[in-house]
Coordinates of C-alpha atoms in Angstrom, one line a residue:
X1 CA 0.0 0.0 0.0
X2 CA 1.4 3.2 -0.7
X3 CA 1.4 6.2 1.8
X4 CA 3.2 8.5 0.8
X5 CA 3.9 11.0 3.7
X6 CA 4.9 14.3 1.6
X7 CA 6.1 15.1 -1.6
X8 CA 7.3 18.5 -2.0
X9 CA 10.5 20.6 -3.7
X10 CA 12.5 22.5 -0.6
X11 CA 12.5 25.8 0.0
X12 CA 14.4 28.5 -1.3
X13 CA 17.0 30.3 0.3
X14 CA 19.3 32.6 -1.9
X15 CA 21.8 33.6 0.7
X16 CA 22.8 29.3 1.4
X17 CA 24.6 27.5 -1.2
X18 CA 22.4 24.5 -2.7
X19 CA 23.5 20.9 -1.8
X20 CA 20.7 20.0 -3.6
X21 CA 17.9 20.9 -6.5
X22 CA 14.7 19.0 -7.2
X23 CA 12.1 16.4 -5.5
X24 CA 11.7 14.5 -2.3
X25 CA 9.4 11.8 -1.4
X26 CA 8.7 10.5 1.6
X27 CA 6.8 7.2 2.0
X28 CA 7.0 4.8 5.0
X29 CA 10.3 2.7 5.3
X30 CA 11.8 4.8 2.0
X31 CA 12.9 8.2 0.3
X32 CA 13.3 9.1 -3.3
X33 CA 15.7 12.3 -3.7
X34 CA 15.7 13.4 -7.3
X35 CA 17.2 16.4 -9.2
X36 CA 20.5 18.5 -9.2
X37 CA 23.2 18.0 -6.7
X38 CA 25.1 20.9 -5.6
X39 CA 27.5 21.3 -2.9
X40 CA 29.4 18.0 -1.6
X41 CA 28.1 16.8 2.0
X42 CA 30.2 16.6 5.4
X43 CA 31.2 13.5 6.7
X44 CA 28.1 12.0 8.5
X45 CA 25.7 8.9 8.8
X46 CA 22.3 7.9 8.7
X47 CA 20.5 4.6 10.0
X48 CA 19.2 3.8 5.9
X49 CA 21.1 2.0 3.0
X50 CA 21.6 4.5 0.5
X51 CA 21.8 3.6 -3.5
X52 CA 23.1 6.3 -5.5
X53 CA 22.3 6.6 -9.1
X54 CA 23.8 9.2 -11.6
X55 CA 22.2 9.3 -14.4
X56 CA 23.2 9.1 -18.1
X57 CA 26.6 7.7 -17.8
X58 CA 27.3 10.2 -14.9
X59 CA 29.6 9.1 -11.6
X60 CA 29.2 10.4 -8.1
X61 CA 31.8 10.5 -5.5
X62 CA 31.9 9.1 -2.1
X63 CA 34.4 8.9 1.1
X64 CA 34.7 6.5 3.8
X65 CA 37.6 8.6 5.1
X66 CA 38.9 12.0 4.5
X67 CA 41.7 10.7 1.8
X68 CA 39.5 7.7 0.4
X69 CA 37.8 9.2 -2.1
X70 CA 36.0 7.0 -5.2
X71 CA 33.9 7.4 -7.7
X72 CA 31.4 5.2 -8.8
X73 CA 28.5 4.9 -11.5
X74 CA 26.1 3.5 -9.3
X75 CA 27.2 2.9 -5.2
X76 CA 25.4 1.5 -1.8
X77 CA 26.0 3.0 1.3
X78 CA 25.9 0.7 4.1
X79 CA 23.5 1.8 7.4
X80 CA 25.3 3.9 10.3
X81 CA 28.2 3.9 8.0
X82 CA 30.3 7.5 8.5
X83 CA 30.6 8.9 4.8
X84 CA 30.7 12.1 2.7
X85 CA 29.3 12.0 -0.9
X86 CA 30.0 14.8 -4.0
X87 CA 28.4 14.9 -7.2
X88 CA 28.5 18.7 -8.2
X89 CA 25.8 19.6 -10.7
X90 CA 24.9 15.4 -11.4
X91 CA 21.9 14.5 -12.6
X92 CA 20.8 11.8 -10.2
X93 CA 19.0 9.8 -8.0
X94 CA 19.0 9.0 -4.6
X95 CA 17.5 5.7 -2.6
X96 CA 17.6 5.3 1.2
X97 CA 15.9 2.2 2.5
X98 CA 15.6 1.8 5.7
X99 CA 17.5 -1.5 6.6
X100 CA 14.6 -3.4 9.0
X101 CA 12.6 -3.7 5.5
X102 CA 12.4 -7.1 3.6
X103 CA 14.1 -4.9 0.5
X104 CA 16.7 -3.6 3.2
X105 CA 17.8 -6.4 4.8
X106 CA 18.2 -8.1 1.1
X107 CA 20.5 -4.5 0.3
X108 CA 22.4 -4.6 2.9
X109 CA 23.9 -8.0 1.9
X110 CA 24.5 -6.3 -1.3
X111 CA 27.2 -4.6 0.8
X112 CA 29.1 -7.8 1.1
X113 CA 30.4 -5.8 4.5
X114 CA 31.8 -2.7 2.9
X115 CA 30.9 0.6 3.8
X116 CA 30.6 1.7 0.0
X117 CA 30.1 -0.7 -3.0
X118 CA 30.1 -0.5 -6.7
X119 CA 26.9 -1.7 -8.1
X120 CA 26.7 -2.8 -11.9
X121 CA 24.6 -0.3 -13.9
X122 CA 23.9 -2.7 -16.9
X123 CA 21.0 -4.5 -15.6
X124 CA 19.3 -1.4 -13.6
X125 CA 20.0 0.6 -17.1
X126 CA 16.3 0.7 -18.3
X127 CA 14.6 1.4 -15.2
X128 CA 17.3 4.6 -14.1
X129 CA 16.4 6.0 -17.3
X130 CA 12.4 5.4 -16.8
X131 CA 13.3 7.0 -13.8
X132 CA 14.9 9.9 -14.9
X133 CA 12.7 10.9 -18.0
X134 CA 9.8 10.5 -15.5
X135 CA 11.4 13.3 -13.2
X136 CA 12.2 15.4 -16.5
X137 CA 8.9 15.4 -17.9
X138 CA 7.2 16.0 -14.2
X139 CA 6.0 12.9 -13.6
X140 CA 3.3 12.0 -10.4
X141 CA 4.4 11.6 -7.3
X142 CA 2.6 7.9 -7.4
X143 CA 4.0 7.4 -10.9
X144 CA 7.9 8.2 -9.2
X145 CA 7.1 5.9 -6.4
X146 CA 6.6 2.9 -8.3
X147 CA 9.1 3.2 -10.7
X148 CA 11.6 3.2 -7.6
X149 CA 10.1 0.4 -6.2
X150 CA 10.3 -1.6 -9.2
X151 CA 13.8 -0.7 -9.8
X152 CA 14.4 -1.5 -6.1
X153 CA 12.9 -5.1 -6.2
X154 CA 15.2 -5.8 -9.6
X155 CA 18.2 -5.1 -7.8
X156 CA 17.4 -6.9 -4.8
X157 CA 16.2 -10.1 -7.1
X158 CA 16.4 -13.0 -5.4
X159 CA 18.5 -11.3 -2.6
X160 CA 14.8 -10.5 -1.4
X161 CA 14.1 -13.5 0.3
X162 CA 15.1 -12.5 3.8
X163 CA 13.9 -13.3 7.2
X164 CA 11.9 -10.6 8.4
X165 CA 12.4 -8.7 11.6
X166 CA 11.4 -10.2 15.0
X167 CA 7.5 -9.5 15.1
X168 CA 8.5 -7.7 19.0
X169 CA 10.7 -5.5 17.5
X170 CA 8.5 -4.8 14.4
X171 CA 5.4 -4.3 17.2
X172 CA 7.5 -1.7 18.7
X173 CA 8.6 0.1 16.3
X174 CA 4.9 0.3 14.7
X175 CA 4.2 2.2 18.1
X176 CA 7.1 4.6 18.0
X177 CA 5.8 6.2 15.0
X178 CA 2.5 6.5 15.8
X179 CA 4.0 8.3 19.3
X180 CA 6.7 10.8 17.8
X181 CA 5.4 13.4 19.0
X182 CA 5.5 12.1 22.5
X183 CA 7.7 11.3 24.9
X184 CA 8.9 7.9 24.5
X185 CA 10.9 5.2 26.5
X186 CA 12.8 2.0 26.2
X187 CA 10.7 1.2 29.1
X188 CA 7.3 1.6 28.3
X189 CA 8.4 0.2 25.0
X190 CA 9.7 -3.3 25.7
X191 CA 6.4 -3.2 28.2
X192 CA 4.0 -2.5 25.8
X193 CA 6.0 -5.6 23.4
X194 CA 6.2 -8.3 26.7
X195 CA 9.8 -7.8 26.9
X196 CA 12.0 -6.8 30.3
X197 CA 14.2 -3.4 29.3
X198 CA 17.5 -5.4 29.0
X199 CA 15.9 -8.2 26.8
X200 CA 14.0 -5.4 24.7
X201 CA 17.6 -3.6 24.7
X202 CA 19.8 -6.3 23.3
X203 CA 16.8 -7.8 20.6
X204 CA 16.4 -4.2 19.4
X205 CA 20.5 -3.6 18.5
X206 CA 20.7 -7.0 17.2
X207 CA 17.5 -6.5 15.0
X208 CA 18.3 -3.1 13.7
X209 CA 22.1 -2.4 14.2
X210 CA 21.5 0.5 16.5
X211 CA 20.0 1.3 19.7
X212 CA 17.0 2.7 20.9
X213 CA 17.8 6.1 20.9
X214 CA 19.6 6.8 18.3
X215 CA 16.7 4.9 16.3
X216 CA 14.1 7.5 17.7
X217 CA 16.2 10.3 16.7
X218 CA 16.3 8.6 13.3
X219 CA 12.2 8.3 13.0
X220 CA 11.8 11.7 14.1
X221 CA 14.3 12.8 11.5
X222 CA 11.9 11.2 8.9
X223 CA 9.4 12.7 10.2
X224 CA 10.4 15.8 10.4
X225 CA 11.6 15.5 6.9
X226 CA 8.2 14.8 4.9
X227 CA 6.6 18.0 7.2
X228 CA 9.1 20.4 6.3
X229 CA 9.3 19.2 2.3
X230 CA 5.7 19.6 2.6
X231 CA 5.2 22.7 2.9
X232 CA 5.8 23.7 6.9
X233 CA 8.4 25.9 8.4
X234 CA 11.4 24.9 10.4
X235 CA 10.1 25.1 13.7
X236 CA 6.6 23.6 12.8
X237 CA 8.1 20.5 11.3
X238 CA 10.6 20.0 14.3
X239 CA 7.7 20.3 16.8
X240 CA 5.6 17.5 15.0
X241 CA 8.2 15.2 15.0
X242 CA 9.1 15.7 18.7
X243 CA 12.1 17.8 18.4
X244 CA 12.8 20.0 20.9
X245 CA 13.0 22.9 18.0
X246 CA 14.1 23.9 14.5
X247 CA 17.9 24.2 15.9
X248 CA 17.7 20.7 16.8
X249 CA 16.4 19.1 13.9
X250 CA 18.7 21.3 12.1
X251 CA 21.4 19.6 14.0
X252 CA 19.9 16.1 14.0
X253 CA 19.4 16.6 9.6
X254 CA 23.0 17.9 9.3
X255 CA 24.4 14.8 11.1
X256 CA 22.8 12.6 9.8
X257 CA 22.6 13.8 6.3
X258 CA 25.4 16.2 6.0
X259 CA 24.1 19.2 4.7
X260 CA 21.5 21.9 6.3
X261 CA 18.0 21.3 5.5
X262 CA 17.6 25.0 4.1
X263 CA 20.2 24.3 1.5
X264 CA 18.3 21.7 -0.7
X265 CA 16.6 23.9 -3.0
X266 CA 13.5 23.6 -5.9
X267 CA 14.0 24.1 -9.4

């Protein structure tokens, strides 16, 4: 079922350099960025596998480490992975799954344990082109959705058939987002699952490769995210997702992402 939570070009601000020009959907569990990249990013990480995809025989850039820099013509990023990315004035696409997903967990095993792989382009060729012309010629936000899907589930193939996550850890994190905007607690959590804190602690790490916390922060990111591409302010998108304030989800988005929310830009 689709739900798409926003879909919505960023704002404009002429005095900030522009790390990034076009589209942004939001739909549970994924995000399409598509457009114009602009500035290169800072070194950061975010709890999502990432799939890069220039377009048209273009390469992007990325960096494990400061002097590692490689370019590729289509790349993965592992989950929780530190990494900086360039692709100045590229034509691309860009995937993040998050990693609990039946598609994720297949991706991540793409990896093969690397924080940064090379993907072949030949057998993705056809579908990053239909995805491309369907972003040149303003294509639906629907019709953009399932063309990244599709091309999702033909690079995961057979690499699909993963176990999915433990239903207690699935349970809870079904309740999180439907209490972002609340105060939430490992606690209350692994009560609410039938799990002590410390059992509920160590299933949740070894299920998603992070812990609690840093998981939350990660939801309310994405929620955050689909608000403020959807047309609310800074401050109005942080408070829905229960940040603190716009400085903080400023803080959180520049961590995680590497660039400042106000610097990704519409055409």
């Amino acid at each position: 079922m689709l739900v798409i939570l926003s879909h919505a070009t960023c704002r404009k601000h002429p005095s900030v350099k522009p790390t990034a020009v076009g589209r942004i959907l939001v739909w549970r569990g994924c995000s399409l960025w598509i457009g114009h990249a602009g500035e290169p990013t800072d070194f950061h990480s975010h709890h999502a596998v990432q799939i890069a995809l220039p377009f048209r025989g273009g390469r992007v850039s990325f960096a494990s480490a400061p002097s590692e820099w490689r370019q590729y013509a289509v790349a993965i990023v592992a989950p929780n992975e530190p990494h900086a990315f360039e692709a100045r004035s590229q034509f691309m696409a860009q995937i993040f799954v998050e990693p609990e997903s039946l598609h994720g967990r297949a991706l991540q095993r793409m990896v093969r344990g690397e924080p940064i792989a090379a993907l072949a382009v030949e057998p993705l060729s056809g579908d990053i082109e239909a995805l491309a012309s369907a972003y040149e010629r303003q294509a639906s936000d629907h019709e953009l959705f399932a063309l990244t899907q599709a091309l999702v589930a033909k690079l995961v193939g057979a690499a699909a058939f993963s176990a999915p996550p433990d239903p207690r850890v699935a349970q809870a994190i079904a309740r999180l987002r439907n209490r972002l905007n609340e105060e939430v607690s490992l606690t209350t959590t692994a009560a609410a699952v039938g799990l002590s804190p410390d059992r509920f602690r160590h299933l949740f790490v070894a299920e998603t490769g992070i812990a609690f916390r840093p998981y939350v922060l990660w939801l309310r990111l994405e929620r955050a995210l689909a608000a403020y591409v959807g047309g609310d302010s800074l401050t109005e998108a942080a408070l829905s997702a229960g940040f603190a304030d716009s400085a903080h989800f400023s803080r959180t988005f520049r961590r995680m992402f590497g660039i400042a929310p106000i610097s990704v830009r519409p055409e």
